[in-house]
Coordinates of C-alpha atoms in Angstrom, one line a residue:
Chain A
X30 CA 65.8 76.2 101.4
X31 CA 67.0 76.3 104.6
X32 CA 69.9 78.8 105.2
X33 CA 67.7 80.7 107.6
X34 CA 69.6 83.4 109.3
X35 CA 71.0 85.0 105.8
X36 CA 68.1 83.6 103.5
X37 CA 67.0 87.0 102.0
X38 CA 62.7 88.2 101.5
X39 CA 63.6 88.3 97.3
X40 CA 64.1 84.7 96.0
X41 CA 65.2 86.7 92.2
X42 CA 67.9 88.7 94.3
X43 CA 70.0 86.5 96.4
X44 CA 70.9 88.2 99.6
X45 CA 74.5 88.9 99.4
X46 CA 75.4 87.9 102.4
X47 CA 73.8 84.6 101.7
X48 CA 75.4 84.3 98.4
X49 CA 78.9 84.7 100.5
X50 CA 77.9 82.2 102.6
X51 CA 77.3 79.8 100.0
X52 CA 80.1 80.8 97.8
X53 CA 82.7 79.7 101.4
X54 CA 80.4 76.9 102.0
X55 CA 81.7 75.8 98.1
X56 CA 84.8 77.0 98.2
X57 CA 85.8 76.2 101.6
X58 CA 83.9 72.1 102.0
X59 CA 83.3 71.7 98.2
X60 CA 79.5 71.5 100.0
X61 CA 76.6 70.0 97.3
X62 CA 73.9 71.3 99.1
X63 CA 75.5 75.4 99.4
X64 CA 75.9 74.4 95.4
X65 CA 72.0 73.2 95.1
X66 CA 71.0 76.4 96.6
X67 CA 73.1 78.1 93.9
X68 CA 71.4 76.3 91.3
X69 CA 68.0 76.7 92.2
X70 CA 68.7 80.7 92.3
X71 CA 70.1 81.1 88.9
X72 CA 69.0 78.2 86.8
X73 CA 65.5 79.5 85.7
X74 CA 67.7 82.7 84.2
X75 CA 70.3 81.0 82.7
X76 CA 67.6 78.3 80.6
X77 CA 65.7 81.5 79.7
X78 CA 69.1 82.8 78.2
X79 CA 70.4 79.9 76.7
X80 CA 66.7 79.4 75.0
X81 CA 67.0 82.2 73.4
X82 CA 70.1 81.9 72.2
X83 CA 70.1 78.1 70.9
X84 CA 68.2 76.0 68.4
X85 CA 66.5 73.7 70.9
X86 CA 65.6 73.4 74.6
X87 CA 67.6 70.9 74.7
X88 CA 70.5 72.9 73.5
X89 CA 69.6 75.3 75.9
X90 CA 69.5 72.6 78.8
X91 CA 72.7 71.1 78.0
X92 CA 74.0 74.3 78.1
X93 CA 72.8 75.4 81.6
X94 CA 74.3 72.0 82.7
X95 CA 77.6 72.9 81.2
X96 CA 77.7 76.1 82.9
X97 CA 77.3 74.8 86.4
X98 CA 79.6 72.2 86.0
X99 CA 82.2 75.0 84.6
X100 CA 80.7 76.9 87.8
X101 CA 81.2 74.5 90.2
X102 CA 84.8 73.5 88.9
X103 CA 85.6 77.1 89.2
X104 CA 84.2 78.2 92.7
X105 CA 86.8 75.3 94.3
X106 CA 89.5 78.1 92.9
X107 CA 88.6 81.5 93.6
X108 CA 86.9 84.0 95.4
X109 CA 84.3 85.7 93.4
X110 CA 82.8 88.7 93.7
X111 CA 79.8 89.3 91.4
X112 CA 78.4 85.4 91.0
X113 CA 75.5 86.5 88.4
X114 CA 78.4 88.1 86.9
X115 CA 79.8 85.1 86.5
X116 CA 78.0 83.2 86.0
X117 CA 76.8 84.8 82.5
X118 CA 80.5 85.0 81.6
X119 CA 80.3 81.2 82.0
X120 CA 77.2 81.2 80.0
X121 CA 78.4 83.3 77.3
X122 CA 81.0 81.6 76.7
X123 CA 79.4 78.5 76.6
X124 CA 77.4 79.7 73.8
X125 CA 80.5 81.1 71.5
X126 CA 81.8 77.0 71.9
X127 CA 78.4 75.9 71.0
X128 CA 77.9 77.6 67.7
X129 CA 81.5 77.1 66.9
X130 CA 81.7 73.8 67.3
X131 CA 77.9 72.5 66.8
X132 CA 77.0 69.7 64.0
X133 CA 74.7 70.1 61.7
X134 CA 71.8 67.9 63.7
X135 CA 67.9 68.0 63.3
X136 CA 66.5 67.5 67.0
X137 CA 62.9 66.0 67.3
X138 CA 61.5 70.0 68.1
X139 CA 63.2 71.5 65.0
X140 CA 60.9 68.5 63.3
X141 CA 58.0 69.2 65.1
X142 CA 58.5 73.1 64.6
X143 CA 58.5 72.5 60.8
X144 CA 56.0 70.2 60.8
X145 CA 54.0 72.7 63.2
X146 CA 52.0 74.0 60.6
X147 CA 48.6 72.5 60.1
X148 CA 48.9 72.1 64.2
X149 CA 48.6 75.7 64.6
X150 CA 45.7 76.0 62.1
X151 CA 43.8 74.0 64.5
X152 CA 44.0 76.3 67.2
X153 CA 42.0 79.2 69.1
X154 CA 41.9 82.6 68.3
X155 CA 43.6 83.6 71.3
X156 CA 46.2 81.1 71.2
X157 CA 47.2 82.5 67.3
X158 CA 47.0 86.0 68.8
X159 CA 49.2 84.9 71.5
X160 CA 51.3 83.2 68.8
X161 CA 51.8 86.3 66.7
X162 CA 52.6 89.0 70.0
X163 CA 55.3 86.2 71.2
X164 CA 56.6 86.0 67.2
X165 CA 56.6 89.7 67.2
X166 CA 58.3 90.2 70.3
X167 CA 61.1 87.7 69.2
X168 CA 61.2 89.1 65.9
X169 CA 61.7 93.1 66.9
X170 CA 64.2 91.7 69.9
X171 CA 66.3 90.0 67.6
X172 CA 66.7 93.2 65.6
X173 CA 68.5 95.2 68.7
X174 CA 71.9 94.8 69.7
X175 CA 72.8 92.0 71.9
X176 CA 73.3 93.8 75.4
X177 CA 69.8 95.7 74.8
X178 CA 68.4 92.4 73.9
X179 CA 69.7 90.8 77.0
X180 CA 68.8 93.6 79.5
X181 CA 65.0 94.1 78.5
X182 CA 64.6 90.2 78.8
X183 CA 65.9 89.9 82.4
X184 CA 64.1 93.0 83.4
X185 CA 60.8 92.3 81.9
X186 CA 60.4 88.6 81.4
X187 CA 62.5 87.7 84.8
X188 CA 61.9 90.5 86.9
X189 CA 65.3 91.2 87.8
X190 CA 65.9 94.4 89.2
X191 CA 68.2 97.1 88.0
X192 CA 70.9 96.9 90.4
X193 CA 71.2 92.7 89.7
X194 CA 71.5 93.5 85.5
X195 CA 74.2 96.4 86.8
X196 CA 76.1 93.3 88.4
X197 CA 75.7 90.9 85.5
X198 CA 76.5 93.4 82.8
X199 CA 79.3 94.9 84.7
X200 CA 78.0 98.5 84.7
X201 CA 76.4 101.0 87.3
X202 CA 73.1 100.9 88.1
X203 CA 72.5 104.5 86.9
X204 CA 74.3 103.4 83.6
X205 CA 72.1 100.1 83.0
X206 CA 68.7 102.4 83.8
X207 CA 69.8 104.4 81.0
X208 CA 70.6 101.5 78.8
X209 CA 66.9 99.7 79.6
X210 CA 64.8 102.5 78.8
X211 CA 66.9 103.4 75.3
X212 CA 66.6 99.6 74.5
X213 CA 62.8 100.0 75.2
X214 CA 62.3 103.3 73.1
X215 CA 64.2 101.1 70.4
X216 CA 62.0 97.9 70.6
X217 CA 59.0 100.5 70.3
X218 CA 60.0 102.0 67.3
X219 CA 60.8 98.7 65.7
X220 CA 57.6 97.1 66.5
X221 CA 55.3 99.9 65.0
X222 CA 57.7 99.0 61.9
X223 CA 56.8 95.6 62.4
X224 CA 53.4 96.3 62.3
X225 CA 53.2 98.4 59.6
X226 CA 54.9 96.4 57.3
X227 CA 52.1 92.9 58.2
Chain B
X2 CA 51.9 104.1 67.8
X3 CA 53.0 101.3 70.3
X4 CA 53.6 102.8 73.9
X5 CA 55.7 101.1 76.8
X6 CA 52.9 99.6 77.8
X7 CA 52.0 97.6 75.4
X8 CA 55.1 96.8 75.2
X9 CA 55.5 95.5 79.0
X10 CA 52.1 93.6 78.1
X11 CA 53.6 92.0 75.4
X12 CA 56.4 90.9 77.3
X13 CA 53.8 89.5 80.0
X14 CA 52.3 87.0 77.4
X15 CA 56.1 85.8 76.1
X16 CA 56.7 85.2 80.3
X17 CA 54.6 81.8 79.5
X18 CA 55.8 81.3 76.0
X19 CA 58.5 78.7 75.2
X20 CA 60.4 80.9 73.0
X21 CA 61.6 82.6 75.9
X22 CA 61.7 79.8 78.3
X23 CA 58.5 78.8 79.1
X24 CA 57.6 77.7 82.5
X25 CA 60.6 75.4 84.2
X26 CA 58.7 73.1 86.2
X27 CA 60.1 71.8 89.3
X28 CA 60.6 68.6 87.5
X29 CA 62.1 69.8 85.3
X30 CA 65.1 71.8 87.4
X31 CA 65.3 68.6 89.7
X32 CA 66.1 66.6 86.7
X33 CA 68.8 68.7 85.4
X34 CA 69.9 69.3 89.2
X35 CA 70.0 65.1 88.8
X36 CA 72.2 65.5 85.3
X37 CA 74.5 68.3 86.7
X38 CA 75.4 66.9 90.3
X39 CA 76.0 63.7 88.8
X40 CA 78.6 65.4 86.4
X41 CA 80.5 66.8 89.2
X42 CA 80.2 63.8 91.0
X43 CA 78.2 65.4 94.4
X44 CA 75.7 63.2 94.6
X45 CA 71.9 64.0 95.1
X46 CA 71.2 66.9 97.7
X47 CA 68.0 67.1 97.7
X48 CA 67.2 66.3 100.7
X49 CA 68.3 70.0 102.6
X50 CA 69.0 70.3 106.4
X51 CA 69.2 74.0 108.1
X52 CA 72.8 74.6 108.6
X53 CA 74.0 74.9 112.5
X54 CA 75.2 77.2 114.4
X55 CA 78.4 75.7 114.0
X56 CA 78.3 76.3 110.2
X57 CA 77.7 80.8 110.5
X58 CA 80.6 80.5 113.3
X59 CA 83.2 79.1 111.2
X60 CA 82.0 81.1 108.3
X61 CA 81.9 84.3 110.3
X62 CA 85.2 84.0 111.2
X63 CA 86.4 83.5 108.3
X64 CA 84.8 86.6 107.0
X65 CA 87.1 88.6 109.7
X66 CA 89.6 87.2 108.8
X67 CA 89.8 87.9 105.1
X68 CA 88.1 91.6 105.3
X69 CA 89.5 92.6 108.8
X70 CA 92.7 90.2 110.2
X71 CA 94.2 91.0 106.1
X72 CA 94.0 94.3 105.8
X73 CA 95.4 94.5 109.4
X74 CA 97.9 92.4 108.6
X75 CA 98.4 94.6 105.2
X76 CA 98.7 97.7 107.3
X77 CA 101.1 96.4 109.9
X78 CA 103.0 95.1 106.9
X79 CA 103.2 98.7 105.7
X80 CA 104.1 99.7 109.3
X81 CA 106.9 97.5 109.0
X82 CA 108.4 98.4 106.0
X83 CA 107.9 102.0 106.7
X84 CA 109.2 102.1 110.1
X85 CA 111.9 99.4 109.9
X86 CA 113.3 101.8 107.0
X87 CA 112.8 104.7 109.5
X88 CA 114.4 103.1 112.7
X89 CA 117.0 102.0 110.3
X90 CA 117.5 105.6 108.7
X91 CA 117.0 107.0 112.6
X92 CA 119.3 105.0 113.9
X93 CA 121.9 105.7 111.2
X94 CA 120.9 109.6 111.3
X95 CA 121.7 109.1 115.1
X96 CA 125.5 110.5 114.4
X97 CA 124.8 113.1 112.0
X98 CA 125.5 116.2 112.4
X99 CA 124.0 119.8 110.8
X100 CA 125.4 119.5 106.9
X101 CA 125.0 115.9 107.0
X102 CA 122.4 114.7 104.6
X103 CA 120.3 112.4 107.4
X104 CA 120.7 114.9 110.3
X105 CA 116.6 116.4 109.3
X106 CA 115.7 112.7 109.7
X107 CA 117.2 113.1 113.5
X108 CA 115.5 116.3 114.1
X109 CA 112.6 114.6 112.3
X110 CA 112.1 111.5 115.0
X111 CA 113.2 113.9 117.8
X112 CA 110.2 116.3 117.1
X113 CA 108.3 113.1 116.8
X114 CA 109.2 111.8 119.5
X115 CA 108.0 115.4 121.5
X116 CA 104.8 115.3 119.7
X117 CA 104.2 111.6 121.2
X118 CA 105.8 113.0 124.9
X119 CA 102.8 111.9 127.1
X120 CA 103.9 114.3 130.0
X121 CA 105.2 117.5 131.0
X122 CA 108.0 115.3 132.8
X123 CA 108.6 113.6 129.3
X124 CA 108.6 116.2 127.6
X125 CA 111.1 117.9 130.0
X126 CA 113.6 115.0 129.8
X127 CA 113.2 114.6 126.2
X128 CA 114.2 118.5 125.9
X129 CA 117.1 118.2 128.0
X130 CA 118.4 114.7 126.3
X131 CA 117.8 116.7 122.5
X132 CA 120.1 119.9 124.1
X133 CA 122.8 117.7 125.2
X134 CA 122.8 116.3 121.5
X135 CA 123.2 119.7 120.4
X136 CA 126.2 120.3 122.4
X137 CA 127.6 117.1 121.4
X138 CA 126.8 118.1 117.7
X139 CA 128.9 121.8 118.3
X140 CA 132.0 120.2 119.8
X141 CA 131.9 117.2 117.0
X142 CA 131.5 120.4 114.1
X143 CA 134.1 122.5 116.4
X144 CA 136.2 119.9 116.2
X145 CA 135.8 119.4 112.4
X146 CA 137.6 120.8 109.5
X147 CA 134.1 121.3 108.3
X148 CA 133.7 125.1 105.7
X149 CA 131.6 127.4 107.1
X150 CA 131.2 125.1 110.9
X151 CA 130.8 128.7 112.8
X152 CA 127.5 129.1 111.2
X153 CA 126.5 125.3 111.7
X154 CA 127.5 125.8 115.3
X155 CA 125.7 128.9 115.8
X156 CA 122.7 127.3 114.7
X157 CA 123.5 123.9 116.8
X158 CA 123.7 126.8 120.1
X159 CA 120.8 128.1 119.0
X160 CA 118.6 125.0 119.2
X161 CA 120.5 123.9 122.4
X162 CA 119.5 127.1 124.1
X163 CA 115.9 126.5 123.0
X164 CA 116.0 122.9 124.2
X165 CA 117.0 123.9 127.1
X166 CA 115.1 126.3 128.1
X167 CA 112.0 124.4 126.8
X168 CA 112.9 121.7 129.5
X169 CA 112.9 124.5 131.7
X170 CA 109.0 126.2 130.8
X171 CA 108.4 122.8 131.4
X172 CA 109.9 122.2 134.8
X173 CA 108.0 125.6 135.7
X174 CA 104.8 124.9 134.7
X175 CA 104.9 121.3 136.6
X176 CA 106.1 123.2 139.6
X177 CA 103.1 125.5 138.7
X178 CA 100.7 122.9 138.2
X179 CA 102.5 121.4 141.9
X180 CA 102.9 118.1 139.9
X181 CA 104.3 115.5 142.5
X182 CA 107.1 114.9 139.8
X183 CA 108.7 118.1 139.8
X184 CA 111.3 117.7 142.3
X185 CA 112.7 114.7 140.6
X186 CA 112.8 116.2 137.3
X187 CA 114.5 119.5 138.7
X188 CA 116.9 117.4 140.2
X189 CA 117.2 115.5 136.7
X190 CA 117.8 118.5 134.9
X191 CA 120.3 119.8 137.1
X192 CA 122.4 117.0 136.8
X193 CA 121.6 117.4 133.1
X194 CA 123.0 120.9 133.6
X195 CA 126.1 119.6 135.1
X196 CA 126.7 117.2 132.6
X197 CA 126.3 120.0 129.9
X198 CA 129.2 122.3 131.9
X199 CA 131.0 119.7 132.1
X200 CA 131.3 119.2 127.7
X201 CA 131.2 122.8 127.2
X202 CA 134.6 122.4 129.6
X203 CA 135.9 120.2 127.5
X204 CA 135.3 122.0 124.0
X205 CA 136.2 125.4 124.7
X206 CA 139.8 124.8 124.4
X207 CA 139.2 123.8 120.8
X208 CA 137.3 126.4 119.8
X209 CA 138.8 129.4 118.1
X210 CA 137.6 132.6 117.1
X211 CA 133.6 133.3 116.9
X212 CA 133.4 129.8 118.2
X213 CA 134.7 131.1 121.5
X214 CA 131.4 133.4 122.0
X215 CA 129.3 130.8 120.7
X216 CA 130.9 128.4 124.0
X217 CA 130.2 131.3 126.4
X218 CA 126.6 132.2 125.2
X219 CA 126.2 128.1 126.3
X220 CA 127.4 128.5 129.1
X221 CA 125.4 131.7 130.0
X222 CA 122.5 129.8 128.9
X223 CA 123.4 126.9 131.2
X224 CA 123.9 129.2 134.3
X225 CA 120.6 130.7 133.8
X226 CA 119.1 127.9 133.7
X227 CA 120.3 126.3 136.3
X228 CA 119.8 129.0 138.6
X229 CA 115.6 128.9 137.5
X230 CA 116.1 125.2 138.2
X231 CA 117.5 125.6 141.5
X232 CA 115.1 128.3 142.6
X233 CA 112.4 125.3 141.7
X234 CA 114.3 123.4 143.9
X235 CA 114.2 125.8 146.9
X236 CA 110.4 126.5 146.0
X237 CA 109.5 122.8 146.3
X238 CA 111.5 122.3 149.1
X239 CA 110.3 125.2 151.1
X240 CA 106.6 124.2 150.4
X241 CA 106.9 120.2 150.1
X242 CA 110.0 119.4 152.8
X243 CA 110.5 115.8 151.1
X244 CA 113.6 114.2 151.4
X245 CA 114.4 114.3 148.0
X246 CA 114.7 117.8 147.8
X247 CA 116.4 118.5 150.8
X248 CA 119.3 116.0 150.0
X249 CA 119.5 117.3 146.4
X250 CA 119.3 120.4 147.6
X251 CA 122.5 119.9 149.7
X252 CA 124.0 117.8 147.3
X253 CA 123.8 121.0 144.8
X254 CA 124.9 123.4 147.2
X255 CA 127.8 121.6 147.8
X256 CA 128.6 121.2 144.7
X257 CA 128.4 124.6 143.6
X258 CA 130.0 125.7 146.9
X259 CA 133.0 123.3 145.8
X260 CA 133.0 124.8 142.9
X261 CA 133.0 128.1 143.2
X262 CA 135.6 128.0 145.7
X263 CA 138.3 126.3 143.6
X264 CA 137.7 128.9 140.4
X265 CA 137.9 131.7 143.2
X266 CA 140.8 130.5 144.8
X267 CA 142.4 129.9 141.0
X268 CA 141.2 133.3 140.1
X269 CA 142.9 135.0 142.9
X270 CA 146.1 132.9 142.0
X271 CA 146.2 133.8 138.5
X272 CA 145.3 137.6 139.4
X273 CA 148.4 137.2 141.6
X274 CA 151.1 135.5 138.5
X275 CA 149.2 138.4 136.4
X276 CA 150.7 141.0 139.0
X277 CA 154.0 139.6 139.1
X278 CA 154.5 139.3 135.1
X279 CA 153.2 143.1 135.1
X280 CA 155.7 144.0 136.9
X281 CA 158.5 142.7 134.4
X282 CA 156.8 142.4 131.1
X283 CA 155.3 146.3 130.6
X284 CA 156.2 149.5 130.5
X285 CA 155.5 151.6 133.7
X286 CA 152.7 153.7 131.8
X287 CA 150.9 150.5 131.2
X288 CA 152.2 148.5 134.1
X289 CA 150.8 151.1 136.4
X290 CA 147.0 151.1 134.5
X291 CA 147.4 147.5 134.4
X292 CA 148.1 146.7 138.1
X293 CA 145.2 148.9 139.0
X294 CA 143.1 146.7 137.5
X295 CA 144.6 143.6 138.8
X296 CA 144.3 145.3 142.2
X297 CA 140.8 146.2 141.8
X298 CA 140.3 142.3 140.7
X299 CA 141.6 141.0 143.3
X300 CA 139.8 143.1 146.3
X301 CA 136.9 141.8 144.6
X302 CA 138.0 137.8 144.6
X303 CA 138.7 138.7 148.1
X304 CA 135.6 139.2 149.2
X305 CA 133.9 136.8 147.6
X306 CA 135.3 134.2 150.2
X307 CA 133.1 136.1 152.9
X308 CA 130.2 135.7 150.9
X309 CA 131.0 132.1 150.3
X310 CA 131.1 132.1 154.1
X311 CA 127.8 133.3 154.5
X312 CA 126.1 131.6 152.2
X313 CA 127.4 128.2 153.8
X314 CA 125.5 129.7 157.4
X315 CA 122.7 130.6 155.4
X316 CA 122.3 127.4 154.5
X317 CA 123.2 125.5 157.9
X318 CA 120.9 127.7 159.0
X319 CA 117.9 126.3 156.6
X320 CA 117.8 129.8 154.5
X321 CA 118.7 128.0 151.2
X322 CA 117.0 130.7 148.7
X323 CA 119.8 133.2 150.3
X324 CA 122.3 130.7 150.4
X325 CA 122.2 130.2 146.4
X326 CA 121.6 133.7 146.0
X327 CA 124.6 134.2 147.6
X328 CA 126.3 131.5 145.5
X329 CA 124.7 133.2 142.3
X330 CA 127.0 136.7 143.0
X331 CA 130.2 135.1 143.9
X332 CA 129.6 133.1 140.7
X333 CA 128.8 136.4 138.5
X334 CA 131.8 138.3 140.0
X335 CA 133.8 135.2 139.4
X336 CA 132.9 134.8 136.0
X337 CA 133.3 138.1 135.1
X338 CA 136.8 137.9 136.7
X339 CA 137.6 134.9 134.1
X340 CA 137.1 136.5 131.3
X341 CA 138.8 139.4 132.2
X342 CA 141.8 137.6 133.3
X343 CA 142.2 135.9 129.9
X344 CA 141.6 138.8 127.8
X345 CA 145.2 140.2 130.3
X346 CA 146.9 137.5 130.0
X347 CA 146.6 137.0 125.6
X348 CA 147.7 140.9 125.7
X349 CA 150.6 140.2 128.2
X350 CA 151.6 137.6 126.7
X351 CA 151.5 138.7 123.5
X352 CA 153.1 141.7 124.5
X353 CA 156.6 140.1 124.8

């Protein structure tokens, strides 16, 4: 990237004054490469989201492509304040219209995840131990609330720091502290559950 | 018992697993870059350049002018509203008088307009302008069929004589301070002082009862003042011989000269008709008390025409702080001769 005199140390927090200058780059010349810059920022967070949150990868690609169009389209008409913000509104949103209007389809990894079986028996020890952590981990996430969920995954999987999960989940930074370390006490608790009950 | 660090160690191994996103090759984000920009219809970028200089001016500017030139323009907007209600309100306050309901907004801009003053010589001026207002004010509510107007005009006197006297401390602290505007401003504020006289001339005939003090305590306040303010003037002149002074000087002497001679020379004619209705209109108990008096009056008139005289060498003669001191008694005897002369001629009058 080459926007030298605002480009920030932290590629995971964009310097804000960079993100400004991108964001009236946008706005201002409708400029494709300010836009690229924006992409490259968030798109590795928003895919992680969106794989979570949908069947496939490519559900969860389609999805990140969705959003920057919506992104883009919306940039041309306002000023914006908090783009992570944003741009998991965006996100959000584009997963409420996904399960609301998805078909009933079997994508080629559902079929290879059902028919994953008797690959996994063929593995190493340490890839089924990996395996069962990653299984747990999904498991005792999916069994917190959304927001706690959300907030423990962008801290510890994408190193995002506090005061960039404040902006995205529209809280203070002292308030989304708070929230991370209940959410972890939480995921604690269920995972000895978890445990117990293999 | 799982602690948080196995717990942050689990979420190390998931980093790499696809369940939570797996690695996103750069392949993989230039395709979908591919997929997205040809959506929008961009094109491919991916080819970057540095942006120029040209690029952080134009966005610079455009910075200060949405966090700086707005709110600027926001709080001159406010301004404008604000004040262009107040100059509207000021300027309709500008006839009021005490009892009206926008007269505090006049008193309101004037104390304003002190508090802004950048000078003693402003300030003076400004002092001077706010006790003429005052008199205008008293001879509008004398005038008036207003209830209770002796009160409003005793307060309206009040404030003039504070105005006035203000301008004054003023004056005598730039003459203090030997501020090279003091002899204009003393010869500002005697014309002022003039011009005040002159109204207070012109409303005593309608005022009526209390009123009547209320005109005189003015017109006390006026003399004094404008014998503190002459004194400046003979001070400055005496130390600074500039030829402002000196003709203002002159020019006030005159005047006052002129003056005082015609309310002597009236005096001593109304003394005189006094003597002559005495003689007819009263019995001789109080006709001979009351031409005692009239005598003794007129002996006194009488010889204020050779201190009129005097003080007119005096002044030839360059001694100007005698010649106005001069001025000051014939005026006191004079003054003192009015007032007497009224109070005989109501009771002579009304003695018929």
């Amino acid at each position: 990237m080459n926007c030298d005199i605002l480009s920030s140390a932290s590629s995971s927090n964009m310097n804000a004054k960079k993100q400004q200058f991108l964001l009236f780059r946008v706005r201002v010349h409708k400029d494709p490469k300010a836009f690229e810059e924006i992409y490259l920022e968030y798109t590795e967070g928003i895919r992680r989201f969106f794989i979570r949150k949908l069947p496939t990868v490519q559900d969860a690609e389609d999805a990140s492509a969705t959003t920057f169009v919506r992104l883009w389209a919306y940039l041309q008409t306002a000023e914006v304040e908090s783009l992570s913000g944003l741009i998991f509104t965006i996100a959000r949103t584009t997963i409420a219209e996904f399960y609301k209007f998805r078909k009933q389809t079997v994508s080629l990894e559902m079929m290879e995840e059902e028919s994953g079986q008797e690959l996994k028996s063929r593995e190493s020890p340490e890839k089924i131990l990996f395996r069962a952590d990653v299984a747990l981990l999904k498991r005792a996430l999916e069994k917190l609330e959304e927001t706690d969920q959300q907030v423990l995954v962008w801290r510890y999987i994408e190193d995002v720091s506090v005061k960039e999960i404040a902006a995205r989940i529209f809280k203070t930074q002292t308030a989304t502290s708070m929230t991370i370390s209940r959410a972890i006490k939480k995921l604690r608790e269920i995972i000895d559950v978890e445990r117990q009950s293999v | 018992m799982t602690t948080e660090n196995d717990v942050r160690q689990l979420f190390e191994k998931a980093k790499q697993a696809e369940a939570f996103g797996g690695v996103f090759s750069p392949e993989k984000k230039g395709a979908l870059w591919m997929r997205i920009s040809k959506d929008i219809g961009i094109g491919e970028t991916r080819i970057q350049k540095a942006y120029g200089a040209k690029s952080y001016v134009e966005f610079f500017l455009f910075r200060f002018q949405t966090t700086a030139l707005q709110p600027l323009a926001a709080v001159a907007s406010i301004f404008a509203i604000v004040f262009g209600g107040w100059i509207a309100s000021v300027n309709a306050s500008f006839n009021s008088v005490p009892g009206d309901v926008l007269y505090p907004v006049k008193l309101a801009t004037e104390r304003m307009q002190l508090r802004f003053a950048g000078s003693g010589n402003q300030r003076a001026l400004l002092h001077a302008e706010f006790a003429g207002r005052r008199l205008q004010e008293a001879s509008a509510i004398m005038s008036s069929e207003l209830d209770g107007k002796e009160g409003m005009v005793k307060i309206t006197v009040e404030d003039f004589t504070d105005q006035i006297f203000s301008a004054q401390a003023e004056l005598a602290q730039l003459a203090s301070d030997k501020a090279p505007e003091t002899s204009s401003l003393a010869v500002s504020l005697d014309q002022k002082t003039d011009e005040f006289k002159t109204l207070l001339n012109q409303t005593a005939p309608v005022a009526s009862g209390d009123l009547k003090d209320e005109v005189k305590n003015a017109e006390a306040v006026i003399d004094t003042v404008n014998i503190k303010i002459v004194s400046t003037l003979v001070k400055m002149n005496d130390s600074d011989d500039s030829d402002i002074t000196s003709q203002e000087l002159e020019q006030t002497f005159q005047k006052r000269y002129r003056d005082l001679t015609t309310r002597l020379m009236t005096s001593i004619g109304r003394t005189s008709v006094l003597q002559g209705a005495a003689e007819k209109a009263l019995a001789p108990a109080a006709r001979k008390e009351l031409q005692k008096k009239l005598g003794s009056i007129m002996l006194a008139l009488q010889a204020q025409n050779k201190t009129l005289s005097e003080a007119m060498n005096m002044f030839a003669a360059g001694g100007f702080q005698g010649a106005f001191a001069n001025l000051n008694r014939v005026n006191d005897t004079v003054k003192s001769a009015e007032d007497i002369l009224v109070g005989l001629e109501i009771d002579i009058t009304t003695s018929n």
